[in-house]
mmCIF file of C-alpha atoms in Angstrom:
data_model
loop_
_atom_site.group_PDB
_atom_site.id
_atom_site.type_symbol
_atom_site.label_atom_id
_atom_site.label_comp_id
_atom_site.label_asym_id
_atom_site.label_seq_id
_atom_site.Cartn_x
_atom_site.Cartn_y
_atom_site.Cartn_z
ATOM 1 C CA MET A 1 6.166 12.678 -3.029
ATOM 2 C CA GLY A 2 9.549 12.275 -1.330
ATOM 3 C CA ILE A 3 9.737 9.920 1.652
ATOM 4 C CA VAL A 4 11.160 11.015 5.003
ATOM 5 C CA ASN A 5 11.168 8.105 7.463
ATOM 6 C CA VAL A 6 11.789 9.411 10.991
ATOM 7 C CA THR A 7 12.111 5.844 12.263
ATOM 8 C CA PRO A 8 14.760 3.439 13.524
ATOM 9 C CA ASP A 9 13.324 0.427 11.679
ATOM 10 C CA SER A 10 11.918 1.291 8.227
ATOM 11 C CA PHE A 11 12.806 -1.334 5.617
ATOM 12 C CA SER A 12 14.605 1.049 3.271
ATOM 13 C CA ASP A 13 16.485 3.545 5.418
ATOM 14 C CA GLY A 14 15.601 2.903 9.056
ATOM 15 C CA GLY A 15 17.847 4.836 11.396
ATOM 16 C CA ARG A 16 19.357 7.151 8.794
ATOM 17 C CA TYR A 17 16.972 10.006 9.557
ATOM 18 C CA ASP A 18 15.681 9.169 13.028
ATOM 19 C CA THR A 19 16.550 12.528 14.589
ATOM 20 C CA THR A 20 14.799 15.812 13.917
ATOM 21 C CA GLU A 21 17.978 17.339 12.544
ATOM 22 C CA SER A 22 18.790 14.518 10.113
ATOM 23 C CA ALA A 23 15.179 14.187 8.965
ATOM 24 C CA VAL A 24 14.855 17.918 8.298
ATOM 25 C CA ALA A 25 18.157 17.926 6.406
ATOM 26 C CA HIS A 26 16.979 14.975 4.311
ATOM 27 C CA GLY A 27 13.664 16.689 3.615
ATOM 28 C CA ARG A 28 15.462 19.824 2.461
ATOM 29 C CA SER A 29 17.643 17.693 0.201
ATOM 30 C CA LEU A 30 14.585 16.040 -1.366
ATOM 31 C CA LEU A 31 13.047 19.459 -1.974
ATOM 32 C CA ALA A 32 16.229 20.581 -3.711
ATOM 33 C CA GLN A 33 16.047 17.470 -5.900
ATOM 34 C CA GLY A 34 12.530 18.385 -7.011
ATOM 35 C CA ALA A 35 10.054 16.803 -4.611
ATOM 36 C CA ASP A 36 6.598 18.391 -4.765
ATOM 37 C CA ILE A 37 5.476 16.857 -1.452
ATOM 38 C CA LEU A 38 7.341 15.512 1.573
ATOM 39 C CA ASP A 39 5.736 12.517 3.289
ATOM 40 C CA ILE A 40 6.819 12.411 6.942
ATOM 41 C CA GLY A 41 6.327 9.136 8.812
ATOM 42 C CA GLY A 42 7.143 8.000 12.326
ATOM 43 C CA GLU A 43 5.978 4.371 12.182
ATOM 44 C CA SER A 44 7.564 1.617 10.142
ATOM 45 C CA THR A 45 5.083 -0.490 8.198
ATOM 46 C CA ARG A 46 7.598 -3.053 6.928
ATOM 47 C CA PRO A 47 6.426 -6.668 7.285
ATOM 48 C CA GLY A 48 6.815 -7.787 10.885
ATOM 49 C CA ALA A 49 7.261 -4.302 12.348
ATOM 50 C CA THR A 50 5.886 -3.521 15.795
ATOM 51 C CA ARG A 51 4.099 -0.257 16.460
ATOM 52 C CA PRO A 52 5.624 2.643 18.408
ATOM 53 C CA LEU A 53 3.738 4.290 21.239
ATOM 54 C CA VAL A 54 1.588 7.250 20.218
ATOM 55 C CA ALA A 55 3.875 9.580 22.157
ATOM 56 C CA GLU A 56 6.912 8.218 20.320
ATOM 57 C CA GLU A 57 5.296 8.743 16.936
ATOM 58 C CA LEU A 58 4.291 12.297 17.851
ATOM 59 C CA ASP A 59 7.788 13.108 19.093
ATOM 60 C CA ARG A 60 9.262 11.826 15.845
ATOM 61 C CA VAL A 61 7.092 13.577 13.291
ATOM 62 C CA VAL A 62 5.694 16.830 14.696
ATOM 63 C CA PRO A 63 8.995 18.741 15.065
ATOM 64 C CA VAL A 64 10.072 17.637 11.583
ATOM 65 C CA ILE A 65 6.773 18.711 10.047
ATOM 66 C CA ARG A 66 6.927 22.077 11.756
ATOM 67 C CA GLU A 67 10.479 22.704 10.495
ATOM 68 C CA LEU A 68 9.805 21.623 6.923
ATOM 69 C CA VAL A 69 6.532 23.545 6.664
ATOM 70 C CA GLY A 70 8.504 26.548 7.851
ATOM 71 C CA ALA A 71 10.936 25.910 4.994
ATOM 72 C CA GLY A 72 8.052 26.143 2.520
ATOM 73 C CA ALA A 73 7.367 22.446 1.944
ATOM 74 C CA LEU A 74 3.983 20.933 1.182
ATOM 75 C CA VAL A 75 3.897 18.211 3.831
ATOM 76 C CA SER A 76 2.008 14.962 4.131
ATOM 77 C CA VAL A 77 1.932 12.953 7.358
ATOM 78 C CA ASP A 78 2.167 9.193 6.994
ATOM 79 C CA THR A 79 0.128 7.899 9.934
ATOM 80 C CA MET A 80 -2.722 5.596 10.895
ATOM 81 C CA ARG A 81 -3.536 7.413 14.135
ATOM 82 C CA ALA A 82 -6.055 10.191 14.670
ATOM 83 C CA GLU A 83 -3.970 11.858 17.381
ATOM 84 C CA VAL A 84 -0.927 12.031 15.123
ATOM 85 C CA ALA A 85 -2.937 13.252 12.135
ATOM 86 C CA GLU A 86 -4.502 16.020 14.209
ATOM 87 C CA ALA A 87 -1.156 17.156 15.647
ATOM 88 C CA ALA A 88 0.440 17.038 12.200
ATOM 89 C CA LEU A 89 -2.303 19.162 10.665
ATOM 90 C CA ASP A 90 -1.938 21.636 13.540
ATOM 91 C CA ALA A 91 1.801 21.769 12.728
ATOM 92 C CA GLY A 92 1.044 22.652 9.102
ATOM 93 C CA ALA A 93 0.690 19.358 7.216
ATOM 94 C CA ARG A 94 -1.900 19.475 4.441
ATOM 95 C CA ILE A 95 -2.219 15.793 3.519
ATOM 96 C CA VAL A 96 -2.924 12.724 5.663
ATOM 97 C CA ASN A 97 -1.478 9.565 4.133
ATOM 98 C CA ASP A 98 -3.173 6.693 5.964
ATOM 99 C CA VAL A 99 -1.959 3.265 4.869
ATOM 100 C CA SER A 100 -4.944 1.673 6.606
ATOM 101 C CA GLY A 101 -7.567 3.780 4.832
ATOM 102 C CA GLY A 102 -9.258 4.478 8.153
ATOM 103 C CA LEU A 103 -9.447 0.854 9.292
ATOM 104 C CA ALA A 104 -6.742 1.056 11.972
ATOM 105 C CA ASP A 105 -8.283 4.114 13.647
ATOM 106 C CA PRO A 106 -11.664 5.208 12.246
ATOM 107 C CA ARG A 107 -11.417 8.471 14.229
ATOM 108 C CA ILE A 108 -8.846 9.676 11.718
ATOM 109 C CA LEU A 109 -11.636 10.239 9.203
ATOM 110 C CA ALA A 110 -13.325 12.747 11.498
ATOM 111 C CA VAL A 111 -10.014 14.582 11.885
ATOM 112 C CA VAL A 112 -9.644 14.862 8.125
ATOM 113 C CA ALA A 113 -13.307 15.773 7.640
ATOM 114 C CA GLY A 114 -12.894 18.651 10.104
ATOM 115 C CA SER A 115 -9.974 20.054 8.149
ATOM 116 C CA GLU A 116 -9.262 21.014 4.556
ATOM 117 C CA ALA A 117 -6.618 18.303 4.203
ATOM 118 C CA ARG A 118 -6.425 15.794 1.418
ATOM 119 C CA TYR A 119 -6.577 12.134 2.390
ATOM 120 C CA VAL A 120 -4.720 9.170 0.910
ATOM 121 C CA ALA A 121 -6.465 5.847 1.539
ATOM 122 C CA MET A 122 -4.391 2.757 0.832
ATOM 123 C CA HIS A 123 -5.596 -0.805 0.385
ATOM 124 C CA TRP A 124 -4.829 -2.508 3.700
ATOM 125 C CA ARG A 125 -5.891 -5.654 5.490
ATOM 126 C CA ALA A 126 -3.847 -5.914 8.698
ATOM 127 C CA HIS A 127 -0.992 -4.400 10.665
ATOM 128 C CA ALA A 128 2.577 -5.148 9.637
ATOM 129 C CA ASP A 129 3.069 -7.956 12.130
ATOM 130 C CA ARG A 130 0.128 -9.914 10.678
ATOM 131 C CA MET A 131 -0.279 -8.826 7.066
ATOM 132 C CA ARG A 132 1.519 -11.874 5.640
ATOM 133 C CA ASP A 133 -1.500 -13.899 6.796
ATOM 134 C CA PHE A 134 -3.905 -11.968 4.560
ATOM 135 C CA THR A 135 -2.632 -12.555 1.023
ATOM 136 C CA ASP A 136 -5.499 -14.760 -0.198
ATOM 137 C CA TYR A 137 -7.527 -12.984 -2.901
ATOM 138 C CA ALA A 138 -9.722 -15.895 -3.998
ATOM 139 C CA PRO A 139 -12.155 -16.236 -5.602
ATOM 140 C CA ASP A 140 -12.150 -12.950 -7.547
ATOM 141 C CA GLY A 141 -8.415 -12.314 -7.807
ATOM 142 C CA VAL A 142 -6.341 -9.467 -6.480
ATOM 143 C CA VAL A 143 -7.416 -6.744 -8.922
ATOM 144 C CA GLU A 144 -11.164 -7.087 -8.454
ATOM 145 C CA THR A 145 -10.813 -7.675 -4.720
ATOM 146 C CA VAL A 146 -8.656 -4.595 -4.195
ATOM 147 C CA ARG A 147 -11.076 -2.555 -6.286
ATOM 148 C CA ARG A 148 -14.010 -3.724 -4.191
ATOM 149 C CA GLU A 149 -12.288 -3.230 -0.846
ATOM 150 C CA LEU A 150 -11.001 0.227 -1.808
ATOM 151 C CA GLY A 151 -14.504 1.090 -2.973
ATOM 152 C CA GLU A 152 -15.843 0.093 0.443
ATOM 153 C CA ARG A 153 -13.255 2.305 2.111
ATOM 154 C CA LEU A 154 -14.156 5.202 -0.168
ATOM 155 C CA ALA A 155 -17.811 4.866 0.800
ATOM 156 C CA SER A 156 -16.885 4.956 4.496
ATOM 157 C CA ILE A 157 -14.612 7.950 3.973
ATOM 158 C CA GLU A 158 -17.350 9.908 2.230
ATOM 159 C CA ALA A 159 -19.871 8.895 4.882
ATOM 160 C CA ALA A 160 -17.513 10.337 7.504
ATOM 161 C CA GLY A 161 -17.681 13.716 5.777
ATOM 162 C CA VAL A 162 -14.549 13.716 3.612
ATOM 163 C CA PRO A 163 -15.583 14.719 0.076
ATOM 164 C CA ARG A 164 -14.420 12.487 -2.762
ATOM 165 C CA GLU A 165 -12.531 15.354 -4.411
ATOM 166 C CA ARG A 166 -10.120 15.389 -1.453
ATOM 167 C CA VAL A 167 -9.360 11.640 -1.611
ATOM 168 C CA LEU A 168 -6.522 9.795 -3.337
ATOM 169 C CA LEU A 169 -6.424 5.999 -3.503
ATOM 170 C CA ASP A 170 -3.368 3.749 -3.251
ATOM 171 C CA PRO A 171 -3.399 0.061 -4.312
ATOM 172 C CA GLY A 172 -1.076 -0.823 -1.418
ATOM 173 C CA LEU A 173 1.776 -2.514 -3.229
ATOM 174 C CA GLY A 174 3.571 -4.879 -0.878
ATOM 175 C CA PHE A 175 0.909 -4.735 1.831
ATOM 176 C CA ALA A 176 -0.647 -8.194 2.198
ATOM 177 C CA LYS A 177 0.449 -8.878 -1.375
ATOM 178 C CA GLN A 178 2.551 -11.624 -2.907
ATOM 179 C CA PRO A 179 5.074 -10.423 -5.552
ATOM 180 C CA GLY A 180 2.811 -11.418 -8.436
ATOM 181 C CA HIS A 181 -0.130 -9.541 -6.938
ATOM 182 C CA ASN A 182 1.783 -6.268 -7.235
ATOM 183 C CA TRP A 183 2.449 -6.741 -10.939
ATOM 184 C CA GLN A 184 -1.183 -7.657 -11.569
ATOM 185 C CA LEU A 185 -2.300 -4.451 -9.855
ATOM 186 C CA LEU A 186 0.201 -2.314 -11.748
ATOM 187 C CA ALA A 187 -0.981 -3.803 -15.040
ATOM 188 C CA ALA A 188 -4.637 -3.085 -14.225
ATOM 189 C CA LEU A 189 -4.643 0.387 -12.653
ATOM 190 C CA ASP A 190 -7.393 1.364 -15.090
ATOM 191 C CA VAL A 191 -9.733 -0.821 -13.009
ATOM 192 C CA LEU A 192 -8.978 1.312 -9.958
ATOM 193 C CA ASP A 193 -9.541 4.454 -12.033
ATOM 194 C CA GLU A 194 -13.186 3.410 -12.149
ATOM 195 C CA LEU A 195 -13.485 4.475 -8.491
ATOM 196 C CA GLY A 196 -13.155 8.078 -9.629
ATOM 197 C CA CYS A 197 -10.217 9.261 -7.494
ATOM 198 C CA PRO A 198 -6.613 10.163 -8.299
ATOM 199 C CA LEU A 199 -4.154 7.338 -7.740
ATOM 200 C CA LEU A 200 -0.988 7.324 -5.643
ATOM 201 C CA VAL A 201 1.507 4.524 -6.259
ATOM 202 C CA GLY A 202 4.381 3.643 -3.939
ATOM 203 C CA ALA A 203 6.675 1.006 -5.441
ATOM 204 C CA SER A 204 10.017 2.470 -4.394
ATOM 205 C CA ARG A 205 12.561 -0.116 -3.143
ATOM 206 C CA LYS A 206 9.835 -2.643 -2.362
ATOM 207 C CA SER A 207 10.493 -6.348 -2.070
ATOM 208 C CA PHE A 208 8.681 -7.324 -5.266
ATOM 209 C CA LEU A 209 11.347 -5.389 -7.195
ATOM 210 C CA GLY A 210 14.027 -7.224 -5.229
ATOM 211 C CA THR A 211 12.369 -10.519 -6.149
ATOM 212 C CA LEU A 212 12.210 -9.519 -9.819
ATOM 213 C CA LEU A 213 15.944 -8.778 -9.844
ATOM 214 C CA ALA A 214 17.013 -11.777 -7.743
ATOM 215 C CA GLU A 215 20.242 -13.565 -8.623
ATOM 216 C CA GLY A 216 20.701 -17.162 -7.543
ATOM 217 C CA GLY A 217 17.489 -16.934 -5.560
ATOM 218 C CA VAL A 218 18.763 -13.968 -3.549
ATOM 219 C CA PRO A 219 16.656 -10.785 -3.899
ATOM 220 C CA ARG A 220 18.450 -7.653 -5.065
ATOM 221 C CA ALA A 221 19.569 -5.486 -2.140
ATOM 222 C CA ILE A 222 17.174 -2.731 -1.087
ATOM 223 C CA ASP A 223 19.439 0.125 -2.188
ATOM 224 C CA GLU A 224 20.169 -1.495 -5.582
ATOM 225 C CA ARG A 225 16.624 -1.528 -6.985
ATOM 226 C CA GLU A 226 16.437 2.047 -8.260
ATOM 227 C CA HIS A 227 17.078 1.329 -11.957
ATOM 228 C CA ALA A 228 14.065 -0.971 -12.096
ATOM 229 C CA HIS A 229 12.026 1.540 -10.124
ATOM 230 C CA ALA A 230 12.946 4.371 -12.520
ATOM 231 C CA ALA A 231 11.750 2.241 -15.441
ATOM 232 C CA LEU A 232 8.482 1.633 -13.616
ATOM 233 C CA VAL A 233 8.167 5.351 -12.807
ATOM 234 C CA ALA A 234 8.406 6.209 -16.512
ATOM 235 C CA LEU A 235 5.698 3.686 -17.396
ATOM 236 C CA LEU A 236 3.421 4.909 -14.610
ATOM 237 C CA ALA A 237 3.910 8.524 -15.687
ATOM 238 C CA LEU A 238 3.063 7.660 -19.287
ATOM 239 C CA ARG A 239 -0.049 5.954 -17.992
ATOM 240 C CA GLY A 240 -1.027 9.092 -16.053
ATOM 241 C CA VAL A 241 -0.638 8.074 -12.400
ATOM 242 C CA ASP A 242 -1.250 11.191 -10.320
ATOM 243 C CA CYS A 243 1.265 10.821 -7.484
ATOM 244 C CA LEU A 244 4.448 8.776 -7.046
ATOM 245 C CA ARG A 245 5.781 8.105 -3.550
ATOM 246 C CA VAL A 246 9.544 7.648 -3.837
ATOM 247 C CA HIS A 247 12.820 7.536 -1.936
ATOM 248 C CA ASP A 248 15.121 8.742 -4.732
ATOM 249 C CA VAL A 249 13.636 11.997 -5.980
ATOM 250 C CA ARG A 250 16.498 12.760 -8.367
ATOM 251 C CA ALA A 251 16.193 9.444 -10.206
ATOM 252 C CA THR A 252 12.430 9.898 -10.375
ATOM 253 C CA ARG A 253 12.792 13.408 -11.783
ATOM 254 C CA ASP A 254 15.196 12.062 -14.419
ATOM 255 C CA ALA A 255 12.651 9.440 -15.474
ATOM 256 C CA LEU A 256 9.901 12.053 -15.611
ATOM 257 C CA ALA A 257 12.099 14.335 -17.739
ATOM 258 C CA VAL A 258 12.387 11.533 -20.299
ATOM 259 C CA VAL A 259 8.609 11.112 -20.314
ATOM 260 C CA ASP A 260 8.074 14.872 -20.700
ATOM 261 C CA ALA A 261 10.538 14.991 -23.627
ATOM 262 C CA LEU A 262 8.709 12.189 -25.422
ATOM 263 C CA ARG A 263 5.342 13.803 -24.805
ATOM 264 C CA SER A 264 6.483 17.210 -26.067
ATOM 265 C CA THR A 265 7.912 15.656 -29.220
ATOM 266 C CA HIS A 266 4.691 13.784 -29.839
ATOM 267 C CA ASP A 267 2.638 16.956 -29.312
#
């Protein structure tokens, strides 16, 4: 899943693709590099970000989705809003990637239920401007707590009419998580497998990688974390993660080629 941020303020590439033309060109480039899915988002969810107006988000994503669907792409819309999800599906998107798992706008579940779209539900506790206040996972620890809270979301999603076979779950790396929480979740994805849904993991360029690679207490720059991410991609692929949400599709494809070569030799 290649990321196309049609935003002025995303943490990784805000402003680079904030016009329809530049976003479509970037999406086409990611397709050429081997992306299976393009995830189009019009709202930054970096820590501290403020939300755009609904009209702004619609204006950002719908023309891009329409163009890229017309180019033959399988498109996902990255949104927490029912209005945006509905407009995106009307424009040809086939996946709704909701970082709030239906908590920010419960109406989004009815939109998905009334379509044939797949739905990605991420572990989420609060909007970007407040999520740093929700990193306490006592007494059960982050793995068991995330499993329980994702399980609660899955029950609500099914109750809204979205069948389990159309749902993917995302542990929400970096969202209301301290750096160590992310590594604990990555090391225990088998616990989340118990929920019975495919898993999507989005670790690309995130701050916990910058913290891991810090020098002199200074985190590694956002655009210099790809080597560590490629190593993580290979490990996640070997483990059988179903979907990887990434910025650098070429580097990801290279890592997956290594995994495929090892698997074919073993077979």
